[in-house]
Short mmCIF file of C-alpha atoms and ligand atoms in Angstrom, two decimals:
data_model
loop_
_atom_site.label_atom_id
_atom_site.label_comp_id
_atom_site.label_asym_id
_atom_site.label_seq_id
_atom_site.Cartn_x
_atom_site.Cartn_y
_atom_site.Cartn_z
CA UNK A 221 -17.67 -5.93 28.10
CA UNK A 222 -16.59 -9.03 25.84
CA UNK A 223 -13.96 -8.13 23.29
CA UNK A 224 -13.02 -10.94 20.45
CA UNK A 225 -9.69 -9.71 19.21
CA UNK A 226 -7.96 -11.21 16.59
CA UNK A 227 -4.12 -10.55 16.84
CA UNK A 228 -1.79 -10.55 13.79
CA UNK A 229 1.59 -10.79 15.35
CA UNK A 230 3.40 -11.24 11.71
CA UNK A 231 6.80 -11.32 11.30
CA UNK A 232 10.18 -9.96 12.70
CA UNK A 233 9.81 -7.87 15.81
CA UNK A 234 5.83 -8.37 15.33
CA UNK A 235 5.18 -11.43 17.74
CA UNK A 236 7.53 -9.61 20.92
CA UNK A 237 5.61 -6.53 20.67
CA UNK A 238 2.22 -7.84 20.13
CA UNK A 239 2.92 -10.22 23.31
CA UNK A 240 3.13 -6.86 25.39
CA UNK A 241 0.18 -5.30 24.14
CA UNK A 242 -1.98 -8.19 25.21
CA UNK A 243 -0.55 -8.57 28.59
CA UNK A 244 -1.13 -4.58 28.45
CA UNK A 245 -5.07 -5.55 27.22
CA UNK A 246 -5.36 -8.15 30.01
CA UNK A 247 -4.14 -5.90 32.69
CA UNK A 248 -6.40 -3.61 31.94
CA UNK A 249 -9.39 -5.75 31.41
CA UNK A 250 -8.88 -7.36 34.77
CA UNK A 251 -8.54 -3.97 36.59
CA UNK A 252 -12.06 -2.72 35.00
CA UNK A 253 -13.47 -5.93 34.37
CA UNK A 254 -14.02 -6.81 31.19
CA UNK A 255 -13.22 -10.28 29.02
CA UNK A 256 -11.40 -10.49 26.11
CA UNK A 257 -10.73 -13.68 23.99
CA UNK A 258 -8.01 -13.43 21.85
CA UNK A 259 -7.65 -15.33 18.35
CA UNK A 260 -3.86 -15.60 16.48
CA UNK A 261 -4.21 -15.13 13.10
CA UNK A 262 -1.15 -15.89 10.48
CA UNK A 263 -0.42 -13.15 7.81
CA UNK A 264 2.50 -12.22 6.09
CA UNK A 265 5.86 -13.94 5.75
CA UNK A 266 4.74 -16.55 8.38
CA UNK A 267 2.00 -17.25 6.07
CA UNK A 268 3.66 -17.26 3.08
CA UNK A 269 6.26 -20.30 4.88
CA UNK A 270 3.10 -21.88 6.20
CA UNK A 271 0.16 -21.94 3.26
CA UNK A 272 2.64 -20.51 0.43
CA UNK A 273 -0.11 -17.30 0.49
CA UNK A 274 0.68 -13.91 2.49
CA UNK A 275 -3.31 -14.05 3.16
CA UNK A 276 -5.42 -17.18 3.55
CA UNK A 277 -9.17 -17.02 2.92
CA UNK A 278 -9.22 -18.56 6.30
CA UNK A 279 -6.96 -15.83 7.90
CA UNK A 280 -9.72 -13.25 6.63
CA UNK A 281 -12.86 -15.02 7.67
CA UNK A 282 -11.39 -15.18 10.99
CA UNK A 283 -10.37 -11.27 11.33
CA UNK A 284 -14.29 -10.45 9.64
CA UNK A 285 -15.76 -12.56 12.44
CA UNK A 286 -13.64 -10.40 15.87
CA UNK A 287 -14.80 -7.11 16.76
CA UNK A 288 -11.07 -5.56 16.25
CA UNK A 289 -7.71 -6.94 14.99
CA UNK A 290 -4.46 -5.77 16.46
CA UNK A 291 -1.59 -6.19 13.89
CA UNK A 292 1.86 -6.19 14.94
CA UNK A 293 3.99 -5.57 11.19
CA UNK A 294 4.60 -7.74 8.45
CA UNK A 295 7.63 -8.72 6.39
CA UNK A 296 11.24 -8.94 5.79
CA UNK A 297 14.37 -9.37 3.59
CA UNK A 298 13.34 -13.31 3.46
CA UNK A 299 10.62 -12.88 1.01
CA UNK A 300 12.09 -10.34 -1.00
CA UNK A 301 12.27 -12.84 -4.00
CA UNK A 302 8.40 -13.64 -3.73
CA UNK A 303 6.53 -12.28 -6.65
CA UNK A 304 4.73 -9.10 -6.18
CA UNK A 305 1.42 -10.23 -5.65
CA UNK A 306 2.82 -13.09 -3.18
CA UNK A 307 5.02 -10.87 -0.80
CA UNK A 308 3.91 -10.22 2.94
CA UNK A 309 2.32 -6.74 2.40
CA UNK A 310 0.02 -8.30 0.46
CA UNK A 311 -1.29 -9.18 3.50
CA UNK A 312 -1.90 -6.22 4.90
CA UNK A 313 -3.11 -4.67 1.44
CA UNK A 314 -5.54 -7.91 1.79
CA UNK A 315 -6.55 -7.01 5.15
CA UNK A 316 -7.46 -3.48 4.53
CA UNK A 317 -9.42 -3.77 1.47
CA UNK A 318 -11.00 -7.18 2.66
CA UNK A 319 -12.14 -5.59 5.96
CA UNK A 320 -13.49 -2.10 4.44
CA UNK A 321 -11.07 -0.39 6.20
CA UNK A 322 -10.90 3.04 4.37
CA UNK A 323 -9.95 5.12 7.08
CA UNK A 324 -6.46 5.37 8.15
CA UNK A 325 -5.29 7.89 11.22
CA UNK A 326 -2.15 8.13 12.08
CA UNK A 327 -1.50 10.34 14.76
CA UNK A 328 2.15 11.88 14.95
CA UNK A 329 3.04 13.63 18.31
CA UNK A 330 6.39 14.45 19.96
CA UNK A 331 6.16 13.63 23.63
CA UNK A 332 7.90 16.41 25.62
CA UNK A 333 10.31 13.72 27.48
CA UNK A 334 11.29 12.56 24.13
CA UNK A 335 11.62 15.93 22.57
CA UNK A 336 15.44 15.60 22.17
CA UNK A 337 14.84 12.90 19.39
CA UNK A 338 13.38 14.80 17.25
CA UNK A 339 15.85 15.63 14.18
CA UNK A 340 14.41 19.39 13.79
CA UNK A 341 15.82 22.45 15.79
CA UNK A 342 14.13 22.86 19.25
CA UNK A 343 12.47 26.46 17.77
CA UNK A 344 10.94 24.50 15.27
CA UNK A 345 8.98 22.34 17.24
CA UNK A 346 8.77 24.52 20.66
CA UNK A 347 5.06 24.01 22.20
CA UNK A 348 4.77 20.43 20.91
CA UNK A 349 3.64 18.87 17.67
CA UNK A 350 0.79 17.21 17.24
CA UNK A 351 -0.75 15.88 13.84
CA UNK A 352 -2.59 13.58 12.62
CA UNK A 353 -2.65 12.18 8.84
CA UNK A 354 -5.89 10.81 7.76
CA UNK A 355 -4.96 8.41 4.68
CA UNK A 356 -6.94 6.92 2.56
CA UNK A 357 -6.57 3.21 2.52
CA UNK A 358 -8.44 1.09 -0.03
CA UNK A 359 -8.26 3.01 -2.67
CA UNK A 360 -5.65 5.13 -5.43
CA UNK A 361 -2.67 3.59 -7.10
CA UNK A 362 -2.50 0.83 -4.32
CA UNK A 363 -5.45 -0.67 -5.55
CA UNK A 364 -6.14 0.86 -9.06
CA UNK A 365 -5.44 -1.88 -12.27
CA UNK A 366 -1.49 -2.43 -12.33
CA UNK A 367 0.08 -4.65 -14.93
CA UNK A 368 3.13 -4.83 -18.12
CA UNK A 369 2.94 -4.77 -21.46
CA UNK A 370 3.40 -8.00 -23.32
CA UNK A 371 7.00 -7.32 -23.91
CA UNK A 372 7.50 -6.27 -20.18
CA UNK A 373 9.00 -3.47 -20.63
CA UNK A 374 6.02 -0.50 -19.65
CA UNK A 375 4.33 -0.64 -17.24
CA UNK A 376 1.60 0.98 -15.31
CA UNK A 377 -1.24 1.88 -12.41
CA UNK A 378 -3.67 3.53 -12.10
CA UNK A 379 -4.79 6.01 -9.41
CA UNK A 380 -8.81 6.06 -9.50
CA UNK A 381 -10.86 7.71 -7.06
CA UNK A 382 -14.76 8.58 -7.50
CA UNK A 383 -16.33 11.49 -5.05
CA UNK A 384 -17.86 8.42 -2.62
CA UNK A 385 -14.35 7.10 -1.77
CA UNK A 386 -13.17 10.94 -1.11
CA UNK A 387 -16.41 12.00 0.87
CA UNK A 388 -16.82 9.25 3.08
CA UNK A 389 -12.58 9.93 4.27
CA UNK A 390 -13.20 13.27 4.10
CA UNK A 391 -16.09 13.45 6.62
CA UNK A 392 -13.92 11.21 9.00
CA UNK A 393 -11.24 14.09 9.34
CA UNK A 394 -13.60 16.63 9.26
CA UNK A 395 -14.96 15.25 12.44
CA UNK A 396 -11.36 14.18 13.63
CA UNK A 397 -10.51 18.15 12.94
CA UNK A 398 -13.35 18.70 15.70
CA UNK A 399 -12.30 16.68 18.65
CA UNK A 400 -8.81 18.16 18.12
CA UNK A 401 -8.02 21.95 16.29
CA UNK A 402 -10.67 22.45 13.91
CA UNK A 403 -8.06 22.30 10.71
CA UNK A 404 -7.76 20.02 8.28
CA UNK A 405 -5.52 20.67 5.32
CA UNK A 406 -5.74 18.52 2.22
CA UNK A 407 -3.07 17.61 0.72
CA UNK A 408 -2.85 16.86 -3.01
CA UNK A 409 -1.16 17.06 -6.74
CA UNK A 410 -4.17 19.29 -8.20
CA UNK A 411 -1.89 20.84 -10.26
CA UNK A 412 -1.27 17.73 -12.32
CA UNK A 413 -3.73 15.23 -11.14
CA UNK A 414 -6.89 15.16 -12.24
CA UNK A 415 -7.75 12.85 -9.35
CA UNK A 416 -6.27 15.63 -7.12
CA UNK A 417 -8.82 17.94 -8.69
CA UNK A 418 -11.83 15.52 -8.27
CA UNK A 419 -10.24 15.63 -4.00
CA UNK A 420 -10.46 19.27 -4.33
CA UNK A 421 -13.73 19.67 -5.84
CA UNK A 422 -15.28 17.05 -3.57
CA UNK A 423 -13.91 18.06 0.02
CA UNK A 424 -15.27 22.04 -0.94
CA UNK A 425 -18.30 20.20 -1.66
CA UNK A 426 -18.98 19.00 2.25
CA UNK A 427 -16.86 21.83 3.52
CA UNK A 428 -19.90 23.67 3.77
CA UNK A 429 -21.44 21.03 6.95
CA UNK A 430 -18.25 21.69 8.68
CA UNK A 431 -18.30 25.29 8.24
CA UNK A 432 -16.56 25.13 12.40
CA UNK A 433 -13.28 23.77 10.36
CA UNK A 434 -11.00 25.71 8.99
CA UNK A 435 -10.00 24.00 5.32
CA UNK A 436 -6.83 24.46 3.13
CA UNK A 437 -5.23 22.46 0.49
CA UNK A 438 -1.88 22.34 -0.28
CA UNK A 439 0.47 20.52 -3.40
CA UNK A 440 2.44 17.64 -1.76
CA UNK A 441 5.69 18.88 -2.73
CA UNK A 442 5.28 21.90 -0.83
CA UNK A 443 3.40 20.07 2.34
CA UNK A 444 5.78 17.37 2.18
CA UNK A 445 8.31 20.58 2.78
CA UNK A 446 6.23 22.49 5.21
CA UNK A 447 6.09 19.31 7.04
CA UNK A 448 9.83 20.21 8.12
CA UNK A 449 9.66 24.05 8.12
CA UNK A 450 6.76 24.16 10.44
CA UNK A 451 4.89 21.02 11.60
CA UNK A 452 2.86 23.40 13.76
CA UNK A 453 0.84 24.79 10.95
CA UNK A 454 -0.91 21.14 10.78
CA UNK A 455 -3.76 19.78 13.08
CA UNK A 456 -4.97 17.13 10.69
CA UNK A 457 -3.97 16.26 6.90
CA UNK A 458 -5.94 14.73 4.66
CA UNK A 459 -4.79 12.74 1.78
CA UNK A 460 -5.10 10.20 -0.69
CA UNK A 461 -3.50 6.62 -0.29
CA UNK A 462 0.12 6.85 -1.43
CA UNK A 463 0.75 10.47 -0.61
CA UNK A 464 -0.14 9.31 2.75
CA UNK A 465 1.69 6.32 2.91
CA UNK A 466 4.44 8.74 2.37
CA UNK A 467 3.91 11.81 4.35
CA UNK A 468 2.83 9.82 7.37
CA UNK A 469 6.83 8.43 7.62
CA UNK A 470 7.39 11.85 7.28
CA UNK A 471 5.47 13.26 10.32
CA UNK A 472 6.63 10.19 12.47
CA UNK A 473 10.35 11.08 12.04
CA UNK A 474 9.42 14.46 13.02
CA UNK A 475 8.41 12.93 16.20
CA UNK A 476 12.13 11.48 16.30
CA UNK A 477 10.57 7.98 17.96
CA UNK A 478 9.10 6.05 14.89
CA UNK A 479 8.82 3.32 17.94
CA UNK A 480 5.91 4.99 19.68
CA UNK A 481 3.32 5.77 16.76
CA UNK A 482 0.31 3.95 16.61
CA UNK A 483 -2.46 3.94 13.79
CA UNK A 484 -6.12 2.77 13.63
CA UNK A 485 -7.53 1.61 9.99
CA UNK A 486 -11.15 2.19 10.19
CA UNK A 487 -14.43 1.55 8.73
CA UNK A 488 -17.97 3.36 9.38
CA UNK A 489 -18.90 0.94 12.20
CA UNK A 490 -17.11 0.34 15.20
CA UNK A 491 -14.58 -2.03 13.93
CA UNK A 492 -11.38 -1.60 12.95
CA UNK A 493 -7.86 -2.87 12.46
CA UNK A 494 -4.97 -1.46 14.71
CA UNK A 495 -0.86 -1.46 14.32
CA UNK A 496 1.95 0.48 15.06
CA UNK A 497 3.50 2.64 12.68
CA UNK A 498 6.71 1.00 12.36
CA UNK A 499 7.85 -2.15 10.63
CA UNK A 500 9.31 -5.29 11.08
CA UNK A 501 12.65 -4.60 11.86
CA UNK A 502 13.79 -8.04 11.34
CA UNK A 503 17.62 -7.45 12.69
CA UNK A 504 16.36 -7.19 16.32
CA UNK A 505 13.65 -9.92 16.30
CA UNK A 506 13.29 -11.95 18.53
CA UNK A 507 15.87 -10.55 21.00
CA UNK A 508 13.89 -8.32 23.38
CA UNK A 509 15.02 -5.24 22.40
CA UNK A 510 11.84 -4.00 20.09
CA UNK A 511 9.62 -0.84 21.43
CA UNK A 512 6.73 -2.34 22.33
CA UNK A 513 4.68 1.24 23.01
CA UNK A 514 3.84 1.78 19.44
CA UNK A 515 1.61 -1.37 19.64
CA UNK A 516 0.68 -0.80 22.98
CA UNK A 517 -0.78 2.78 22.16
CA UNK A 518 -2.21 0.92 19.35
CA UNK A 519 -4.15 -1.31 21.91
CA UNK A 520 -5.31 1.99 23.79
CA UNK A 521 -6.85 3.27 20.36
CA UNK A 522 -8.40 -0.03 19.94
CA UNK A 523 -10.42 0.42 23.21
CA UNK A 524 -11.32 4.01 22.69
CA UNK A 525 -12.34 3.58 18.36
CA UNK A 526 -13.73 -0.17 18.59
CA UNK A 527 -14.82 -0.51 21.86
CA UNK A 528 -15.52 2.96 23.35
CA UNK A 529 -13.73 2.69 26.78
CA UNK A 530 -12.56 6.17 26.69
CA UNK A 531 -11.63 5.74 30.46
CA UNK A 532 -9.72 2.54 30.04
CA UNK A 533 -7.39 3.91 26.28
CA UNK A 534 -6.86 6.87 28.54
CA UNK A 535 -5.64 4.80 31.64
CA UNK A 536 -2.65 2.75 28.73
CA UNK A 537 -1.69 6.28 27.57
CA UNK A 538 -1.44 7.53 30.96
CA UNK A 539 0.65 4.44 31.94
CA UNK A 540 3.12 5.35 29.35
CA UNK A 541 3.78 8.92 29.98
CA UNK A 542 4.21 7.86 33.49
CA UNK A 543 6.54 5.23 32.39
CA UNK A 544 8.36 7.69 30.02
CA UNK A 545 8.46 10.62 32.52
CA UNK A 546 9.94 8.02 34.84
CA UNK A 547 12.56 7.68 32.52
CA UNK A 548 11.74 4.09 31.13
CA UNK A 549 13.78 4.03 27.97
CA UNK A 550 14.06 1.35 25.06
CA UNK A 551 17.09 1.31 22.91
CA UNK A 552 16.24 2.90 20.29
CA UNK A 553 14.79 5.93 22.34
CA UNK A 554 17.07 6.12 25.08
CA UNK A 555 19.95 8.59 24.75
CA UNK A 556 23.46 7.16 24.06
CA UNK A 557 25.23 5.83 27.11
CA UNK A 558 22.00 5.70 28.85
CA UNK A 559 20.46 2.57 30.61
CA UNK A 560 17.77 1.19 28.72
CA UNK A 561 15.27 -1.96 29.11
CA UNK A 562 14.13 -4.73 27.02
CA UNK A 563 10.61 -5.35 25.48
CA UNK A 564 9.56 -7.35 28.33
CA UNK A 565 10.60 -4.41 30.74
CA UNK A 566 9.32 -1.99 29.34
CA UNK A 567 6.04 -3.86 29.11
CA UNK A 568 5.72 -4.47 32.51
CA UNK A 569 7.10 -1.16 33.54
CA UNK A 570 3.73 0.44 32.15
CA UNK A 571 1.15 -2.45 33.02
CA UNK A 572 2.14 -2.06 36.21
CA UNK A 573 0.93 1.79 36.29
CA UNK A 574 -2.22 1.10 34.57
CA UNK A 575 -4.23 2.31 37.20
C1 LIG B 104 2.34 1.36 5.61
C2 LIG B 104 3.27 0.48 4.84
C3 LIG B 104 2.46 -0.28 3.80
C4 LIG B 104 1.82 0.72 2.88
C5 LIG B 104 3.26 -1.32 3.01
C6 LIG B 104 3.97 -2.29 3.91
C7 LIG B 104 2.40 -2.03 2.01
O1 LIG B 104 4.28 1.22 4.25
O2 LIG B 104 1.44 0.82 6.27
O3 LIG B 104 2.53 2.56 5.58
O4 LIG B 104 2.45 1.18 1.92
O5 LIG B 104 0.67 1.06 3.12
MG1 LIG B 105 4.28 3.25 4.83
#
């Protein structure tokens, strides 16, 4: 197969963890032959310094015209003084909405090597977690009409949804509910949101032609709560933009390694946009000492959503619990006192079990 990726290395830690993902890609397309052509793409702070814009028209027309983009994070205390609608997560706000890219998973598992990291008590997440938020990503208070009063001093946006935007998510984790426990839980404000309520109304509507899922709802408060209590009540939630943005740091702390979560943004075809969970982290760039596996899982979930090589996503994700059960350990997941390796280790540690 040909694959045109474009990669968005960004800022901070962005460009040393995106450089092991695509020696990751190229290991695996030589070892089941396929080609990929790769095309850098500036966004965020870098673009900012270069074209005074976090997103240039340019920057855009080149992610629309590759079959997948693989981000690597954006950002950092250097533009903090841009104006809003300058800074580098415009960006990525410009890169969802200007791809389509509605559908947001973010998957949230603790991997039983790692299980010491997590901050909950070992009863409370015996037998494994494993979650996945579906957000909602180009829509809501992100992208609703935001602005200040003359005087400056209200302000306000708005959180819109219509039943389209809601059904068309909705039907993506009802079918992501199917490949994995069959229970999606939607999570919501429906007892103050009338946008909640529209969520509510419109995901009983299609419940019905997933009648094999089991559906609940639950206030945020409470799930945001639950979350802690008992993470194994969840297989997959679904929410709207911001509560996800929110609950999906949530569930990857749970996990205890924020460094190994990736995330797919998706549309209805077969492209899509891919990045690790984590941000910038601007302190350690540059310095080989960034977790690369977030973005390299994020290259195995490229293959399987965008490109459907089941076989070769599996063969990444197989090379990193290898590498993990071997006891290859990054800083920021290796136990204190223990020997750890560098980004550039620990990418070649797991390229060479890709098998
Ligand atoms: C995320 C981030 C972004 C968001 C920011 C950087 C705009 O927090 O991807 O979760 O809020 O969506
Ligand atoms: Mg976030």
């Amino acid at each position: 197969m040909d694959m045109r990726i474009a990669l968005v290395p960004g800022d901070g830690i962005g460009p040393d963890i995106v450089r092991e993902a695509v020696r990751t890609l190229d290991k695996v397309a030589s070892v089941y032959g396929h080609s990929i052509s790769y095309k850098e793409i500036d966004a965020g702070g870098i673009s900012i310094d270069k074209y005074k814009v976090p997103l240039t028209e340019d920057a855009l027309e080149s992610a629309k015209a590759s079959d997948a983009v693989l981000l690597g994070a954006v950002g950092g205390p250097k533009w903090d003084h841009v104006p809003g609608n300058l800074r580098p997560e415009k960006a990525l706000l410009g890169l969802r909405s200007g791809l389509g890219l509605f559908c947001n998973l973010r998957p949230a598992v603790i991997y039983p090597e790692l299980s010491s990291a997590s901050p909950l008590k070992p009863e409370v997440i015996s037998g494994g977690v494993d979650l996945l938020v579906v957000r909602e990503l180009t829509g809501g208070i992100y992208f609703g009409e935001k602005g200040r009063s003359e005087d400056g001093k209200s302000a306000y946006d708005v959180m819109r949804y219509s039943a389209d935007e809601i059904k068309r998510i909705a039907r993506k984790a009802f079918e992501a509910a199917r490949i994995r426990h069959n229970h999606v839980t939607v999570v919501d404000k429906a007892n103050v949101l009338e946008t909640s309520r529209l969520w509510r109304e419109t995901v009983s509507e299609i419940a019905g032609e997933y009648s094999d899922v089991a559906l609940d709802f639950m206030y945020v408060d409470n799930a945001s709560m639950q979350l802690v209590r008992d993470p194994r009540h969840f297989d997959v939630l679904l929410t709207e933009n911001m509560f996800g943005d929110i609950l999906s740091d949530e569930a990857s702390m749970i996990t205890g390694s924020i460094g190994m979560l990736a995330s797919a943004s998706l549309r209805d075809d077969s492209f899509g946009m891919y990045e690790p969970i984590h941000g910038s982290a601007p302190d350690i760039a540059g310095q080989n000492i960034a977790n690369p596996i977030a973005t390299i899982l994020s290259a195995a979930m490229m293959l399987r959503y965008s490109f459907s090589l089941e076989k070769e996503a599996k063969a990444i994700e197989d090379a990193v619990a290898s590498a993990l059960s071997d006891g290859v350990r990054t800083k920021d997941i290796a136990s204190s006192n223990a020997e750890y390796v560098g980004t550039e280790e620990c990418g070649s540690e797991i390229i060479r079990r890709i098998k």
